[in-house]
XYZ file of C-alpha atoms in Angstrom:
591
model
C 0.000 0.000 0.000
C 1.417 3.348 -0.928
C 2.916 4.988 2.142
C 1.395 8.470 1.666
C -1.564 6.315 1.191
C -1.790 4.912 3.898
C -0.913 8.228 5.982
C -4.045 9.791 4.866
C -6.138 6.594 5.614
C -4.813 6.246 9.244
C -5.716 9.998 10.087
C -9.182 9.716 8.560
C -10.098 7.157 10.711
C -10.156 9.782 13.823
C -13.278 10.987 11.885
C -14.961 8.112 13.892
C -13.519 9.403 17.304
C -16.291 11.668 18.339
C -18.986 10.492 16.063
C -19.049 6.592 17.405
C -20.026 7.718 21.122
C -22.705 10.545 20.191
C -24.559 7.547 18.173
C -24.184 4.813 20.438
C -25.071 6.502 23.886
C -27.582 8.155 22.464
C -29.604 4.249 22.816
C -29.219 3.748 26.560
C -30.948 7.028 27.317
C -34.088 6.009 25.452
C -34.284 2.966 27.974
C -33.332 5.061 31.188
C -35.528 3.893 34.329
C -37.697 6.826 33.794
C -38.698 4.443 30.789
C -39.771 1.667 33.344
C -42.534 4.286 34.917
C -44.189 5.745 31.919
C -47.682 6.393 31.834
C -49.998 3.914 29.806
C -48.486 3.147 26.150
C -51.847 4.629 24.533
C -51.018 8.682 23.800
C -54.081 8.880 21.862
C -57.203 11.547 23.124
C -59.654 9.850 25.782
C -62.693 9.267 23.193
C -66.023 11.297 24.230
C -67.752 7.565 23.804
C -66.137 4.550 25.695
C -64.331 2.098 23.462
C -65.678 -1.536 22.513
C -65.014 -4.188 25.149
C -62.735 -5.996 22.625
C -60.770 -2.873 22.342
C -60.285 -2.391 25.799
C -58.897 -5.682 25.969
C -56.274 -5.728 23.419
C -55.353 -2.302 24.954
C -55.006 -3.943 27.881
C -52.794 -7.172 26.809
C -50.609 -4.339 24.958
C -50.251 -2.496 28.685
C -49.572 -5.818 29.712
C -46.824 -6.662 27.221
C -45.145 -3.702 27.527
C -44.848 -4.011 31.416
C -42.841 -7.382 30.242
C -41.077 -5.882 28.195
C -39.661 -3.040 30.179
C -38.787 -6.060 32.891
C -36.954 -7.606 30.689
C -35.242 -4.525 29.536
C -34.576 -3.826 33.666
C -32.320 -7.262 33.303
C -30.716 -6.183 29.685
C -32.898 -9.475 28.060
C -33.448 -7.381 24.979
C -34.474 -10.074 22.944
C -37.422 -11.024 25.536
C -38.350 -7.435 25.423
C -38.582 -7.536 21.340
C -40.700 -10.323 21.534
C -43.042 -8.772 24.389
C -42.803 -5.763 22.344
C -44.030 -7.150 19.130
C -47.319 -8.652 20.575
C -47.472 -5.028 22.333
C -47.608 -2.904 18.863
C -49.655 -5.713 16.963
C -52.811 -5.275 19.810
C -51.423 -0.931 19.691
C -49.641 -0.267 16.067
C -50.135 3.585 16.350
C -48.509 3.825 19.553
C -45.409 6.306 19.309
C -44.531 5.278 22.580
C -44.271 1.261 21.590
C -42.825 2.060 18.708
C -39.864 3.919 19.833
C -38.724 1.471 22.168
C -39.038 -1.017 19.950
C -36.541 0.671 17.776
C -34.375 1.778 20.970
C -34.201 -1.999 22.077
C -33.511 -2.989 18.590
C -30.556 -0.309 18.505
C -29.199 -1.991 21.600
C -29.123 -5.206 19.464
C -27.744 -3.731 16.379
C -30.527 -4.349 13.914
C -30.129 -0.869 12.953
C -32.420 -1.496 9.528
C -34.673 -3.248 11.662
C -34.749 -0.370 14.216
C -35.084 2.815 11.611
C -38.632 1.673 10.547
C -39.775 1.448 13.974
C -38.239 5.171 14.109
C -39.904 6.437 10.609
C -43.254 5.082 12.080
C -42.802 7.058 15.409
C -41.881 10.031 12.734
C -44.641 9.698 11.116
C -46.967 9.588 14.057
C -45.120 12.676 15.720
C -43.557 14.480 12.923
C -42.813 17.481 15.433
C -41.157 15.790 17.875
C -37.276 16.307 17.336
C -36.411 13.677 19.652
C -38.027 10.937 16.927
C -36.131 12.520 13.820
C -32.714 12.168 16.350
C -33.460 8.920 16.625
C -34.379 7.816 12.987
C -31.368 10.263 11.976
C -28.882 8.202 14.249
C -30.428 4.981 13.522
C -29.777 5.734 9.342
C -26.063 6.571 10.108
C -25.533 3.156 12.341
C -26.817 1.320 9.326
C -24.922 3.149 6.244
C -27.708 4.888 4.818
C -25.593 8.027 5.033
C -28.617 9.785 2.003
C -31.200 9.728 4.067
C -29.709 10.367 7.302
C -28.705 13.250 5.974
C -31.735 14.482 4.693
C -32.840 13.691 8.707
C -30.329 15.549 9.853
C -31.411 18.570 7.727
C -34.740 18.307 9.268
C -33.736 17.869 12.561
C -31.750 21.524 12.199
C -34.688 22.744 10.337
C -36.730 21.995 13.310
C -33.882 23.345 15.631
C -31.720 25.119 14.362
C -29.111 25.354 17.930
C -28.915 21.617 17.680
C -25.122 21.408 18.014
C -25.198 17.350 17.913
C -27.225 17.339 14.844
C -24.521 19.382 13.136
C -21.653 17.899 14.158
C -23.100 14.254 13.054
C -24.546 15.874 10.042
C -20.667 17.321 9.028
C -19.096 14.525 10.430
C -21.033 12.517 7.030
C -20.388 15.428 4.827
C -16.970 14.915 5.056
C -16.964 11.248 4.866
C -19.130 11.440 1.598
C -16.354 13.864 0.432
C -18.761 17.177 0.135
C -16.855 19.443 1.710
C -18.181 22.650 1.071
C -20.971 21.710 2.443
C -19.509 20.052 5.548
C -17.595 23.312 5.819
C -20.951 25.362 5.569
C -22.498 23.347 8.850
C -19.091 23.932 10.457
C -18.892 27.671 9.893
C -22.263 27.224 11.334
C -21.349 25.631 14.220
C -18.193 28.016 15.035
C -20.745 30.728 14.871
C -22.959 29.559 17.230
C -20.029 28.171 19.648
C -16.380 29.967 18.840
C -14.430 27.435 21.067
C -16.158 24.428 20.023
C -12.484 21.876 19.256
C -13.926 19.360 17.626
C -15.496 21.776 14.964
C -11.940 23.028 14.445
C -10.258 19.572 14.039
C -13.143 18.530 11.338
C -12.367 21.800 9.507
C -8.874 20.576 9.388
C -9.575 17.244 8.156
C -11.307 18.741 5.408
C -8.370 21.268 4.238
C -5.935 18.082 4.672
C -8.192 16.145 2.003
C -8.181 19.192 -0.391
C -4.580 19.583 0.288
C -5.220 23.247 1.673
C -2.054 22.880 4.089
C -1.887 25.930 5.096
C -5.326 26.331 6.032
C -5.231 22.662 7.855
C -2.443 23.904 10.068
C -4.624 26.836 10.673
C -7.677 24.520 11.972
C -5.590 21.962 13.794
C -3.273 24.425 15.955
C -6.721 26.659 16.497
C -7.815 23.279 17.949
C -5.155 22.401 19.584
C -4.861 25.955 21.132
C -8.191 25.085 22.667
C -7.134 21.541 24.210
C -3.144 20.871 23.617
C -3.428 16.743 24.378
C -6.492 16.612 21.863
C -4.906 13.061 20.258
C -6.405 13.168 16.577
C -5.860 16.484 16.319
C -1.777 16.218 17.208
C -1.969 13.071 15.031
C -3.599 14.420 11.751
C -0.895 17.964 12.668
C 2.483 15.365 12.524
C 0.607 13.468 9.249
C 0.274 17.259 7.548
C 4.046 17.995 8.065
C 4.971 14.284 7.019
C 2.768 15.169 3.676
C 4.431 18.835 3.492
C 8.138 17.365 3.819
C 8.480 19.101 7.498
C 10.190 15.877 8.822
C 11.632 17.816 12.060
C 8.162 19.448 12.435
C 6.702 15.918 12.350
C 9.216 14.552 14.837
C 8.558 17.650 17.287
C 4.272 17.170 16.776
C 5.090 12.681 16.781
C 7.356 13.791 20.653
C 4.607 15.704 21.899
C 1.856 12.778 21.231
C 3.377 10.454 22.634
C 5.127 12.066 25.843
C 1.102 12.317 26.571
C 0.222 8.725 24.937
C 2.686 6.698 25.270
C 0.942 3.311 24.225
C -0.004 5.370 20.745
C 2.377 2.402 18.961
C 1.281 3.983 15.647
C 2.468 7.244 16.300
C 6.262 5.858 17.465
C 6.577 3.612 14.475
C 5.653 6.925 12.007
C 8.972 8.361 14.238
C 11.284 5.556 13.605
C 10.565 5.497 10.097
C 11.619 9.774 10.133
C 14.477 8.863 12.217
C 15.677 6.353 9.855
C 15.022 8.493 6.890
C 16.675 11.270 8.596
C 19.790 9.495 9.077
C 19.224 9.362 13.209
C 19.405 5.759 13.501
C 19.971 5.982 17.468
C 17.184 7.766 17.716
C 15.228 4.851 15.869
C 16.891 2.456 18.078
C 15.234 3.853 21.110
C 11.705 4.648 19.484
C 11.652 0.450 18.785
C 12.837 -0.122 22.381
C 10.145 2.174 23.544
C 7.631 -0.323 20.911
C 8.791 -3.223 23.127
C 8.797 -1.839 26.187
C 4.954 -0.683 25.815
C 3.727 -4.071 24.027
C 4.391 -7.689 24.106
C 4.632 -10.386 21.734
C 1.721 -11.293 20.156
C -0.659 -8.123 20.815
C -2.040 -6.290 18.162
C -0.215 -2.754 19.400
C 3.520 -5.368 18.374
C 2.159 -4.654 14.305
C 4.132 -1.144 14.456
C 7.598 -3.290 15.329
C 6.824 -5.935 12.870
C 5.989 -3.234 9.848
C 9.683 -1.300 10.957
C 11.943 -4.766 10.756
C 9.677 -5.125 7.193
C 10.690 -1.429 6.085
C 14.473 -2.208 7.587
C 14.609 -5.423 5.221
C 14.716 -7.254 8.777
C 12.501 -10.126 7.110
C 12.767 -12.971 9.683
C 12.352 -10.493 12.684
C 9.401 -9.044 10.880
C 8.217 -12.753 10.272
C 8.317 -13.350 14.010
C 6.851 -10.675 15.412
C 3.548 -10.874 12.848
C 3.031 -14.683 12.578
C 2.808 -13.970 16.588
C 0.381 -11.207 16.374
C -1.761 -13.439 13.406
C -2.338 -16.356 15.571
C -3.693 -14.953 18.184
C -6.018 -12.166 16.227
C -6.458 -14.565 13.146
C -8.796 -11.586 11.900
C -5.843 -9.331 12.212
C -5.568 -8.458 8.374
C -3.358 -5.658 8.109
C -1.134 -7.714 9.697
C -1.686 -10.379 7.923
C -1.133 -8.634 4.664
C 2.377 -7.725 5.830
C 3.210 -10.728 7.016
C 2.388 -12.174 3.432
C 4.379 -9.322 2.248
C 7.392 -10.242 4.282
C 6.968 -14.060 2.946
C 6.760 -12.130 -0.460
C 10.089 -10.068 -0.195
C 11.934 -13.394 1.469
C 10.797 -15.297 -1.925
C 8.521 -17.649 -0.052
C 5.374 -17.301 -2.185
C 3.787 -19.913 -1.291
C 3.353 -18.777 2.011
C 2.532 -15.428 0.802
C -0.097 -16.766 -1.225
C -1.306 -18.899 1.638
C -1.542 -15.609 3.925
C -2.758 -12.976 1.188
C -5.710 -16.091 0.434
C -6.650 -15.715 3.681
C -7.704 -11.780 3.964
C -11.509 -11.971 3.506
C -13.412 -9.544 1.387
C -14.741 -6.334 2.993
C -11.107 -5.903 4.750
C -9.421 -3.045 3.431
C -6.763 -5.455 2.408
C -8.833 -6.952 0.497
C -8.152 -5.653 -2.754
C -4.627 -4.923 -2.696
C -4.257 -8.644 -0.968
C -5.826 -10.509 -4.435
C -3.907 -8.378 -6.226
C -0.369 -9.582 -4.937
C -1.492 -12.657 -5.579
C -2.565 -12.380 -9.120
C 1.261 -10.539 -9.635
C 3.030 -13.857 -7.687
C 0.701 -16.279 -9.452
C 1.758 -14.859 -12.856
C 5.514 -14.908 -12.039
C 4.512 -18.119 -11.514
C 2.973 -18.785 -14.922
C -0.075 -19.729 -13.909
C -2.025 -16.819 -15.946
C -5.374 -18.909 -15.898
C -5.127 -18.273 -12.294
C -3.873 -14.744 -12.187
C -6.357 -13.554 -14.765
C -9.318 -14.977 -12.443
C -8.941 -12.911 -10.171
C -7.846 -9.815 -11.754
C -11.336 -10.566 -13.880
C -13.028 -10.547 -10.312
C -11.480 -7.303 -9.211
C -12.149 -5.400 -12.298
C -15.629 -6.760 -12.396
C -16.225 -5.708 -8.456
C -13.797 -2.155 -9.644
C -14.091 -1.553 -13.125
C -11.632 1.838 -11.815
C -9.138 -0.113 -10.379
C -6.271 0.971 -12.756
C -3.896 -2.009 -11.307
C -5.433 -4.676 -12.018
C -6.356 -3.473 -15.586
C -3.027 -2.587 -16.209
C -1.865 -5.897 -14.817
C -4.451 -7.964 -16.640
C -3.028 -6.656 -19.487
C 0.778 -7.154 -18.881
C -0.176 -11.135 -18.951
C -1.353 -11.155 -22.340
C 1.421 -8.477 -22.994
C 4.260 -10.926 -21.796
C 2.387 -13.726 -23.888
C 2.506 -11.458 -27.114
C -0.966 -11.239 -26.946
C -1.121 -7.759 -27.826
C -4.736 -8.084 -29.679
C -6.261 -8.929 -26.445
C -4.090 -6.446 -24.228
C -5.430 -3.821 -25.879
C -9.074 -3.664 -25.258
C -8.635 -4.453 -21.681
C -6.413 -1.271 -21.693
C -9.331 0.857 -23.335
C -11.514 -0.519 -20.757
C -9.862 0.910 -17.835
C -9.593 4.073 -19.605
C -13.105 3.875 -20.383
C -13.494 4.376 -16.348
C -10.422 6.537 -15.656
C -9.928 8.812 -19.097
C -7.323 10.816 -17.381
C -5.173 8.004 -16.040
C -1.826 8.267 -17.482
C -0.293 4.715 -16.199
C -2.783 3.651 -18.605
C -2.497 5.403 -21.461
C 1.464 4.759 -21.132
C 0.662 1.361 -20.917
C -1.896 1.795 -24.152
C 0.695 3.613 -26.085
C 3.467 0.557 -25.616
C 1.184 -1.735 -26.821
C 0.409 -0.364 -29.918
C 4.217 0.396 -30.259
C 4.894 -3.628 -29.871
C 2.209 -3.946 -32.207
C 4.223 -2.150 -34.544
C 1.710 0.759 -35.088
C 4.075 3.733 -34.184
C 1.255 6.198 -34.743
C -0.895 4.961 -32.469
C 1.842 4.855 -30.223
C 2.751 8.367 -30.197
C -0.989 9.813 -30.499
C -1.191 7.861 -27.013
C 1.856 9.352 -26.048
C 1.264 12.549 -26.455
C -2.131 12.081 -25.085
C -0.681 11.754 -21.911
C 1.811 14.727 -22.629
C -1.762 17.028 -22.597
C -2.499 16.137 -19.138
C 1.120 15.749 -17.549
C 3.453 18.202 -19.778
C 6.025 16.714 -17.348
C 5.785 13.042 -18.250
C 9.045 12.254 -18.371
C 8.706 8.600 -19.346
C 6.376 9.871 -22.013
C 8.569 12.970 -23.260
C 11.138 9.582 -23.616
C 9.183 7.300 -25.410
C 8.307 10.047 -27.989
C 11.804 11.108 -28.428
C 13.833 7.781 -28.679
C 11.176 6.480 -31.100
C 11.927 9.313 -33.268
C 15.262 8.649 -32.504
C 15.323 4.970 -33.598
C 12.982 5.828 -36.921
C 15.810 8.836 -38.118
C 12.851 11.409 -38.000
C 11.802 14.409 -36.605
C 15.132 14.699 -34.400
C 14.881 18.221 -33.203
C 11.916 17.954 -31.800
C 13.150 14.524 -30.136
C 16.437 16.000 -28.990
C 14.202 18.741 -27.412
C 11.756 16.366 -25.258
C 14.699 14.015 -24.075
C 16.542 16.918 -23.013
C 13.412 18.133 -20.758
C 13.057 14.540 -20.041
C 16.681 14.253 -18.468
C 15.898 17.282 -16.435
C 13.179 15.971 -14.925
C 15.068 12.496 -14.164
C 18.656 13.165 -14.558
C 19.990 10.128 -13.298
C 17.820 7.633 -15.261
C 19.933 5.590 -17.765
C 17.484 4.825 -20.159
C 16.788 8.546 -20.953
C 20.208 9.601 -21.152
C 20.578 6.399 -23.732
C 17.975 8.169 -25.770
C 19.562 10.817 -25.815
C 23.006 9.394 -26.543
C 21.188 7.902 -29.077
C 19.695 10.817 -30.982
C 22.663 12.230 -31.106
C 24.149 9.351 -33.075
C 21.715 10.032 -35.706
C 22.547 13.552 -35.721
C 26.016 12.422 -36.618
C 27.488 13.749 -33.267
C 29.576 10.977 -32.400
C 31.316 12.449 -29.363
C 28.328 13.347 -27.562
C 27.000 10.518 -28.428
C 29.731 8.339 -26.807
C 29.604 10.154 -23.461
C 26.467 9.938 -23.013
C 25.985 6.323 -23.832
C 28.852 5.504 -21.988
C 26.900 7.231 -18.559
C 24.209 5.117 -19.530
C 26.134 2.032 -19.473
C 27.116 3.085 -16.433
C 23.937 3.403 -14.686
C 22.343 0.683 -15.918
C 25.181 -1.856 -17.309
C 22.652 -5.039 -17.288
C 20.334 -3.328 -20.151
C 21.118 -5.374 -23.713
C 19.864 -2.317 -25.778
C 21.553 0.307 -24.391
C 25.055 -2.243 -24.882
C 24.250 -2.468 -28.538
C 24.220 1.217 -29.302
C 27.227 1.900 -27.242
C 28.980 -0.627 -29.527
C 27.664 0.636 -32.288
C 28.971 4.189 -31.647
C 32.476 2.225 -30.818
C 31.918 0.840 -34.245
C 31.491 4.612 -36.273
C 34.737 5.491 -34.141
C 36.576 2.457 -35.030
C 37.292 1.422 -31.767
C 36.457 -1.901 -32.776
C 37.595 -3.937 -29.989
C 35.411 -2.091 -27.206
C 32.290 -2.290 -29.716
C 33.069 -6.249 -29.647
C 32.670 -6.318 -26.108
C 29.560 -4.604 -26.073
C 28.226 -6.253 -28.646
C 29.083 -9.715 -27.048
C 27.701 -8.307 -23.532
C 24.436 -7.395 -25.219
C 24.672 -11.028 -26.355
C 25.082 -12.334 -22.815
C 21.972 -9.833 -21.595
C 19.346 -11.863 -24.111
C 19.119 -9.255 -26.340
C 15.553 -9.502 -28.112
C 17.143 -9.544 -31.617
C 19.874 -12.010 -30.987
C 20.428 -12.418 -34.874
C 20.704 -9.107 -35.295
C 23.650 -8.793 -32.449
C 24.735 -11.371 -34.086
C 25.657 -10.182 -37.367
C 27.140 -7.389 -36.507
C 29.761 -9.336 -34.428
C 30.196 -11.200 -37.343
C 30.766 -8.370 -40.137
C 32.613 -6.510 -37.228
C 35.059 -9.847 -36.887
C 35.375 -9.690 -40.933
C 36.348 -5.717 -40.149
C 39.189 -6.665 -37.991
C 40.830 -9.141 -39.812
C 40.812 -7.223 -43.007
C 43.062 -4.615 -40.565
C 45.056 -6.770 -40.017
């Protein structure tokens, strides 16, 4: 999982902090002993004429059943009181009273689905009570119906306005559901109506850190913090912002704060041994693991943060250890599962990374990325059949998921299957136009296809939306390179390409390389030479170093690169191979 990734993902979970506990308590106070000494269930008017005799006894076996039913709510046997409950509103359906504590007992059980109809029938009875739209509202977000609870929620503040609950749950979803001006609306709202309110300031940050509006995060999280310095999610999300921002030090000084005041936040001292490390302060890291194993032990959940720094070190068995530990004793454990299959991965034991990425279930958050390790070991394998089942599955389930297009499509690619490549290619892009991985991965396809102009309409397709491309700006170049055409223009986009990646061998090949078409030998032969350099192992980039040692005559150095291109499996092995032969007929006639 991409680190920066996975930074934003672990501070958006604090979005559940606060709301959790304002939607859960909220169900014991419905059932509060006050509850136990309510008048009769029946809130309807006294009739001017007495009722039937029958009705006055189903009335009365509802009175009855609910008496049950609050007894059995007295001993927490919520299940009794459903049943007790049901009988109650089939004698008394239009009773708001029996109805809401039917769907306050079936919130203490969880049926949340269950419990929201109960709540849209007390609604309906009592559409001006706000306490029944709090209720229903509440009841919508515990079950994921995150539309209409906020439509509820909008009532709710319609009704009441000051409701400072109902706008904090109602942002809280906003922001989840990624509609952030709007979230920001209820919180400007909120500030208004309470200026020191913390947890309105921390949500505003959250919001600014998804736009990437740093500076106005930092702004929201310090105005929070200002307000309560040891709020946790708030110092947590402030050390993620400078991580994102390059502030390393920053992030240190925020990551020594948190924990000085939590020190069992394991998360929070792995994030500082990985800055140590990167910052070169490997004592520093030494003590921030100690500190790991001081505050955990070997097989608890909190031990993940040691197991994912020996992974990051490269400290495979160690990481091994410490997650196999942690995985059989919280089996359901997947995120560290998933690294422990990628440890088994890195160590080249794949089939025990398949055997621990197979057992991540769907609806984990691991899920995905999980099957798709396991497509990418089971095609190194060469069992494609296999691979391309579940890539199928993952595309079908995620027609965006770029990845597994894109590695769908290398299978057939490294099969030569270009014909079948393609379309699954155009597919992706069909969900994700703009996605440049893809279009790279289009334009290489037609290229080994052998239709060049597809290849660099795709190309510079992808030069439209990232001018920067540098891969791309490559591609274009050498293949105008290769074909003797347009060279200008290609010496132009390699030489923007090399600035943006100055150290990459292959560009500064192409490069070399256009310049031996232009005839300038010399600068030809010093940069293929640095090419050679940086990437010695690459067949290609042998071959045209020996064939610039061949237009200089130095004969016996284009020999050995022609031979070490040889060696390298060079994909046109005849092709090296002639020219070590004419160059062989060369140097005898010399001498």
């Amino acid at each position: 999982m991409n680190q920066k990734k996975q930074i934003i993902s672990t501070a958006l979970k604090n979005l559940v902090i606060f709301l959790a506990p304002l939607l859960i308590l909220s169900s014991c106070a419905g059932l509060s002993q006050k509850s136990l000494t309510k008048p009769p269930v029946k809130e309807k008017q006294i009739p001017a004429v007495p009722a039937p005799k029958k009705e006055k006894d189903e009335l009365s076996k509802a009175y009855t059943d609910f008496t049950m039913a609050m007894l059995a709510i007295s001993h927490r046997r919520y299940e009794k009181a459903r049943e007790y409950l049901t009988k109650a509103i089939e004698r008394d359906p239009e009773s708001v009273h029996l109805n809401r504590t039917m769907a306050l007992v079936l919130k203490k059980l969880k049926h949340y689905q269950e419990a929201a109809l109960f709540a849209k029938k007390c609604v309906d009875l009592d559409g001006n009570n706000v306490r029944h739209h709090i209720l229903l509202a509440d009841l919508y977000t515990l079950s994921g119906q995150s539309d209409l609870a906020i439509k509820e929620y909008e009532e709710i503040l319609n009704i009441k306005p000051q409701n400072r609950r109902a706008r904090l749950i109602l942002s809280t979803i906003l922001i989840r559901k990624q509609r952030f001006k709007e979230a920001l609306h209820q919180l400007d709202r909120l500030l208004n109506q309470n200026p020191d309110l913390v947890i309105a300031y921390y949500y505003r940050g959250r919001i600014y850190l998804e736009l990437k509006e740093y500076e106005n995060a930092e702004k929201a999280y310090k105005d929070a913090l200002d307000r309560n310095e040891s709020l946790e999610p708030a110092l947590f999300d402030l050390g993620t912002l400078y991580q994102m921002t390059n502030r390393p030090r920053k992030a240190v000084e925020t990551y020594r704060k948190l924990v000085s005041l939590y020190p069992d936040n394991l998360i929070t001292r792995e994030r500082l041994v990985n800055l140590y490390l990167k910052m070169g302060q490997k004592k520093e890291a030494e003590k921030e693991t100690l500190e790991i194993k001081r505050h955990s032990k070997p097989g608890e959940p909190g031990r993940q943060a040691l197991g994912l720094i020996y992974l990051r070190e490269g400290k495979l068995n160690e990481s091994i250890e410490e997650l196999e530990l942690i995985v059989k004793a919280w089996p359901n454990d997947y995120k560290s599962r998933y690294y422990l299959a990628s440890a088994y991965e890195k160590k080249g034991n794949t089939e025990k990374a398949l055997e621990h990425f197979g057992m991540i279930k769907a609806g984990s958050d691991y899920y995905t990325n999980a099957r798709l390790h396991m497509a990418y070991l089971l095609q190194n394998q060469e069992k494609y059949d296999e691979a391309i089942k579940i890539l199928e599955e993952i595309i079908t389930a995620l027609p965006d998921k770029a990845e597994a297009s894109l590695m769908l499509a290398s299978i057939y690619e490294e099969q030569k299957k270009y014909d079948e490549a393609i379309p699954i290619v155009k597919e992706g892009l069909r969900h994700t136009p703009r996605n440049v991985d893809l279009l790279f991965r289009l334009g290489v396809l037609y290229d080994k296809k052998g239709d060049k102009d597809s290849c660099i309409r795709e190309m510079k397709g992808i030069l439209n939306i990232d001018p920067n491309h540098a891969e791309a700006l490559n591609y274009i170049g050498y293949t105008y390179a290769e074909a003797g055409i347009n060279l200008d223009e290609a010496l132009a986009m390699l030489q923007k390409a090399l600035k943006l990646k100055p150290d990459s061998g292959y560009i500064i090949d192409s490069l070399g390389w256009a310049y031996y078409q232009k005839g300038l030998l010399d600068k030809a032969l010093t940069l293929l030479q640095k090419a050679a350099k940086l990437t010695p192992d690459d067949p290609t980039i042998n071959e045209h170093l020996g064939d610039v040692y061949t237009k200089k005559k130095m004969y016996t150095a284009a020999l050995e690169r022609y031979k070490r291109a040889l060696s390298l499996h060079h994909p046109h092995e005849e092709q090296i191979k002639e020219k070590i032969k004419k160059l062989n007929k060369t140097m005898e006639g010399i001498k």
